[in-house]
mmCIF file of C-alpha atoms in Angstrom:
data_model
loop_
_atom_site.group_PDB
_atom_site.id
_atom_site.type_symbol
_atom_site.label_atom_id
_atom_site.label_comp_id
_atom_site.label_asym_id
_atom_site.label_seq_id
_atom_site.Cartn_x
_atom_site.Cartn_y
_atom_site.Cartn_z
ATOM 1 C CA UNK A 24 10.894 -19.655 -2.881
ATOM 2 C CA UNK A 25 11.639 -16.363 -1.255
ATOM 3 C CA UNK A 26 9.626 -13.358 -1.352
ATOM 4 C CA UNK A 27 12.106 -12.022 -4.028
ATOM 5 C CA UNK A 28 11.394 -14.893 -6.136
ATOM 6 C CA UNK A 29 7.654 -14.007 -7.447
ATOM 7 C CA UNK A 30 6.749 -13.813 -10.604
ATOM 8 C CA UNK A 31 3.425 -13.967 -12.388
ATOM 9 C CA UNK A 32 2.836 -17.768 -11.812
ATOM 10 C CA UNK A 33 3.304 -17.322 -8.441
ATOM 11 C CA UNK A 34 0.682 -14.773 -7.742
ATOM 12 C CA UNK A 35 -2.472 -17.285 -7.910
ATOM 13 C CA UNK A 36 -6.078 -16.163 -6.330
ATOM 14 C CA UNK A 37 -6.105 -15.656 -2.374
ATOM 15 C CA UNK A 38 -2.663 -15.173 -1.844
ATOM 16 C CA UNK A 39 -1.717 -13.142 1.009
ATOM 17 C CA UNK A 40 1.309 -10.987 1.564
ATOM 18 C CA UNK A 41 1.572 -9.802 5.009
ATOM 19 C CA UNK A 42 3.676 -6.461 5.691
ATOM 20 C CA UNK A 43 5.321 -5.705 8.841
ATOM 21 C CA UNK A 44 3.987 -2.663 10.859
ATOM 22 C CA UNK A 45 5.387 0.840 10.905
ATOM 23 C CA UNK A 46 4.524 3.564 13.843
ATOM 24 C CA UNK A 47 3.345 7.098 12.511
ATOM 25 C CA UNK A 48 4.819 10.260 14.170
ATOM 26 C CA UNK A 49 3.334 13.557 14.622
ATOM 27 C CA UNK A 50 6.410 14.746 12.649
ATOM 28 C CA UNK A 51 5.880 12.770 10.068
ATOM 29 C CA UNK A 52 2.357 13.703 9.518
ATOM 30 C CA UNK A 53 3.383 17.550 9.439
ATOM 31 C CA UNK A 54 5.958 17.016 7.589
ATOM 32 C CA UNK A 55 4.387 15.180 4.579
ATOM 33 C CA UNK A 56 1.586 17.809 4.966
ATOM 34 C CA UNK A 57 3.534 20.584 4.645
ATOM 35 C CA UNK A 58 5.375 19.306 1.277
ATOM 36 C CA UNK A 59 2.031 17.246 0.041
ATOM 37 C CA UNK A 60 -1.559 18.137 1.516
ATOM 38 C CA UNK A 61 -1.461 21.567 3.861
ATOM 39 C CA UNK A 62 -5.028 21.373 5.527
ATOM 40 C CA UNK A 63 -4.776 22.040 8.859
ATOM 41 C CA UNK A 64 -5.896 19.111 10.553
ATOM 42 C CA UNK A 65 -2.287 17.733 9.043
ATOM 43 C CA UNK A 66 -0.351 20.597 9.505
ATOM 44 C CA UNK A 67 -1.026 21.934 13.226
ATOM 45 C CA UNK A 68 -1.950 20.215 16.447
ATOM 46 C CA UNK A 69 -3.785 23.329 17.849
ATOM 47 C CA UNK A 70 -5.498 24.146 14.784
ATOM 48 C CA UNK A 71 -6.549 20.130 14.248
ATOM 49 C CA UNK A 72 -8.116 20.341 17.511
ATOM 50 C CA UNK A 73 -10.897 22.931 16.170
ATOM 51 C CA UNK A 74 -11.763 21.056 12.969
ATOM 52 C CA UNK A 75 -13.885 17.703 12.751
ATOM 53 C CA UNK A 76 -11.127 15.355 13.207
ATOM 54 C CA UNK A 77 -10.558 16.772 16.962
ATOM 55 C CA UNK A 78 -6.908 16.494 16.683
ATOM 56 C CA UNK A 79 -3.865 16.014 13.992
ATOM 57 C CA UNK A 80 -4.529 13.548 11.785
ATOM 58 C CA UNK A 81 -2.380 11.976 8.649
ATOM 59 C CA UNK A 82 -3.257 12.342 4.962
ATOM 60 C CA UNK A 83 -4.821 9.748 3.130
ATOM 61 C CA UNK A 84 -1.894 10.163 0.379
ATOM 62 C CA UNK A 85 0.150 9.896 3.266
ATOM 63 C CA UNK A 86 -1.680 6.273 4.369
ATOM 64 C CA UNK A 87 -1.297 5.712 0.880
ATOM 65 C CA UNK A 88 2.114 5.984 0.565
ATOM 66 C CA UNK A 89 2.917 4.475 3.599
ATOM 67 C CA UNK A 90 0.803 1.348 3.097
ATOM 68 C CA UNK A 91 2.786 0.801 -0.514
ATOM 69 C CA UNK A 92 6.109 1.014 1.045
ATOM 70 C CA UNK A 93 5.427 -1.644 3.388
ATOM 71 C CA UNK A 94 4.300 -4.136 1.057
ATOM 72 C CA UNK A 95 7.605 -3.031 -1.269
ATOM 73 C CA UNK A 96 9.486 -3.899 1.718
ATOM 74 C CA UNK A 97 8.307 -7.538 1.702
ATOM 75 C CA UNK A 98 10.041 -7.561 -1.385
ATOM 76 C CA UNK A 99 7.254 -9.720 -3.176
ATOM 77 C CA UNK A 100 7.302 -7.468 -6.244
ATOM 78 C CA UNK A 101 11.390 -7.191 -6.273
ATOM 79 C CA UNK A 102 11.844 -9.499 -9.190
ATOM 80 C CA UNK A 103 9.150 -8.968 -11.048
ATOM 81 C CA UNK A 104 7.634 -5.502 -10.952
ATOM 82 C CA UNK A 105 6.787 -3.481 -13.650
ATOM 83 C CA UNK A 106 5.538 -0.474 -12.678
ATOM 84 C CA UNK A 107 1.386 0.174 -11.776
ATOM 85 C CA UNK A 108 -1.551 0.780 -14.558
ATOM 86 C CA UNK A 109 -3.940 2.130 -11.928
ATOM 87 C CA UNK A 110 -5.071 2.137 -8.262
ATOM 88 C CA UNK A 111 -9.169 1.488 -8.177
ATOM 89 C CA UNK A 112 -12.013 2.057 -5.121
ATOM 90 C CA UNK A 113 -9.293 3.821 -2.692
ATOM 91 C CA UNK A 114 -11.422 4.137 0.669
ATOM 92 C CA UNK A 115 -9.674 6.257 3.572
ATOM 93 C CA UNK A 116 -12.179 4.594 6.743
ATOM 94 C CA UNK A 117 -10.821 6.482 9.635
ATOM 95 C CA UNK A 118 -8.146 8.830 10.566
ATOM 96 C CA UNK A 119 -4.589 7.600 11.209
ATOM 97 C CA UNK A 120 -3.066 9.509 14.246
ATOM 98 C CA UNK A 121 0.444 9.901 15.753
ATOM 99 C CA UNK A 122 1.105 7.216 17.467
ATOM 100 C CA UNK A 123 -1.208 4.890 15.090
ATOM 101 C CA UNK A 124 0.772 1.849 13.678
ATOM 102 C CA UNK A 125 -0.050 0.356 10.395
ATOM 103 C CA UNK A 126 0.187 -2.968 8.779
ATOM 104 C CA UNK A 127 -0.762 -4.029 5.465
ATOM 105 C CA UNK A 128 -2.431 -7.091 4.317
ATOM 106 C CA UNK A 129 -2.837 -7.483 0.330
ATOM 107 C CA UNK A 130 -4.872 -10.277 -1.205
ATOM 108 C CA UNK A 131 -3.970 -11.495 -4.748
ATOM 109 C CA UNK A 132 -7.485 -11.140 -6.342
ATOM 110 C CA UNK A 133 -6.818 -12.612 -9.585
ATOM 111 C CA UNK A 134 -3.660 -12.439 -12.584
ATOM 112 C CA UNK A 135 -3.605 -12.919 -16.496
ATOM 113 C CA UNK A 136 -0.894 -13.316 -18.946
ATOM 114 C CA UNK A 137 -0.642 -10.314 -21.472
ATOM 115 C CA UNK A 138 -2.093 -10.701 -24.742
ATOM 116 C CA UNK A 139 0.391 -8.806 -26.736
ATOM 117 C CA UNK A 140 3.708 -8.855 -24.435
ATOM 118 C CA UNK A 141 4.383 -12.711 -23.447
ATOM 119 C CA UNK A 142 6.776 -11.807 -20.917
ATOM 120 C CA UNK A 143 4.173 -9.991 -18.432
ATOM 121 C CA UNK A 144 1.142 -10.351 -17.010
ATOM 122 C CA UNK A 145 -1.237 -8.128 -15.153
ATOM 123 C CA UNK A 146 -1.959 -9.035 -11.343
ATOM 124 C CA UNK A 147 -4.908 -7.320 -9.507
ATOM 125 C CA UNK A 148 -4.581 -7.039 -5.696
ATOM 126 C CA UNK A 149 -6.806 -6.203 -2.928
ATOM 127 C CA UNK A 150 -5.053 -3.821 -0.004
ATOM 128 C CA UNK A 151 -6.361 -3.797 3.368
ATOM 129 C CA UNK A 152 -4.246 -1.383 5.846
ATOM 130 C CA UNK A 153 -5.074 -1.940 9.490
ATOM 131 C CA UNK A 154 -3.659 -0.045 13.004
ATOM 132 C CA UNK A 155 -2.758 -1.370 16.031
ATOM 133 C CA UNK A 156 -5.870 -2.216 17.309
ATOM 134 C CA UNK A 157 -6.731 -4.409 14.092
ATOM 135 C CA UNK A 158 -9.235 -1.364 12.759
ATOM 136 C CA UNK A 159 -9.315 -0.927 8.631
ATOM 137 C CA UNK A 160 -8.058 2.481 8.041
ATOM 138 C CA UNK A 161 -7.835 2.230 4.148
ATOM 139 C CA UNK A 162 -8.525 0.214 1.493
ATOM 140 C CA UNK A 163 -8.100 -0.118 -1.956
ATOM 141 C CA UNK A 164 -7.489 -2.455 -5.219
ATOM 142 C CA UNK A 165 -4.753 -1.965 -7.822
ATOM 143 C CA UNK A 166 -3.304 -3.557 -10.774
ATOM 144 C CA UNK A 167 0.605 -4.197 -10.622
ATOM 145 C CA UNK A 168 2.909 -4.985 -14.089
ATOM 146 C CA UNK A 169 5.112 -7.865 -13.542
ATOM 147 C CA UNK A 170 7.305 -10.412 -15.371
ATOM 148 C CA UNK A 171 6.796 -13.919 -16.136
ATOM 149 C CA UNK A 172 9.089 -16.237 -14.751
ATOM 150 C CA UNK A 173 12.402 -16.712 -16.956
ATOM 151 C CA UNK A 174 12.623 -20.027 -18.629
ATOM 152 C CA UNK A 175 14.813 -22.262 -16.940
ATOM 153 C CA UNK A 176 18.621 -22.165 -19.025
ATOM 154 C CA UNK A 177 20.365 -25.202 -20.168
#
């Protein structure tokens, strides 16, 4: 089974996907800022310097964002995804900085069929994003839509 190949039934309790990492720039952070969340400890290093972060630091949206592409990547939900009912207990722990490199670890917490549509089910999974130096820097649960595997054809 490939990544690409997950469906509800394969989605059981403790299951771990593991993301690859991806390295934050400076850019990026004032660039995401500037379109999504202009404070200015995410929109100017001298300015970030004078605030309680000491320095430029990215959103939380941004970690947010960031942490959901990389698991997308993995391609785990490219069969089967639905769409999202809700994200749950989102916890930003400590500032990501340029330079910081994230991976993503998410934990298959537990799945059900749907009552009323039998081809989908409702998965709940546990996100832990860590940087480089193996440090939590957000964490949160969500519920993700996806199909049921296709019956097998003549």
């Amino acid at each position: 089974m490939t990544a690409g190949d997950v469906y509800l039934e394969d989605f059981t309790p403790g299951r771990e996907f593991r993301t690859e990492g991806i390295t934050v720039t400076e850019g990026a952070i004032i660039d995401f800022a500037m379109a999504f969340d202009p404070q200015p400890f995410h929109l100017n290093v001298e300015a970030a310097k004078a605030t309680i972060y000491a320095g430029l630091i990215a959103s939380g949206f941004q970690t947010m964002a960031l942490t959901f592409r990389l698991f997308i990547e993995t391609r785990a939900l490219a069969a089967c995804s639905l769409g999202s009912p809700g994200v749950d207990e989102v916890r930003f722990l400590r500032p990501v900085r340029p330079g910081d490199t994230l991976r993503a670890t998410v934990q298959v917490l537990d799945q059900r069929p749907s009552t009323s549509k039998p081809d989908r089910g409702i998965v709940r999974l546990s996100w832990t994003t860590l940087n480089q130096r193996g440090e939590p820097v957000l964490t949160l649960t969500s519920m993700q839509l996806v199909r049921r595997r296709p019956p097998a054809g003549p």
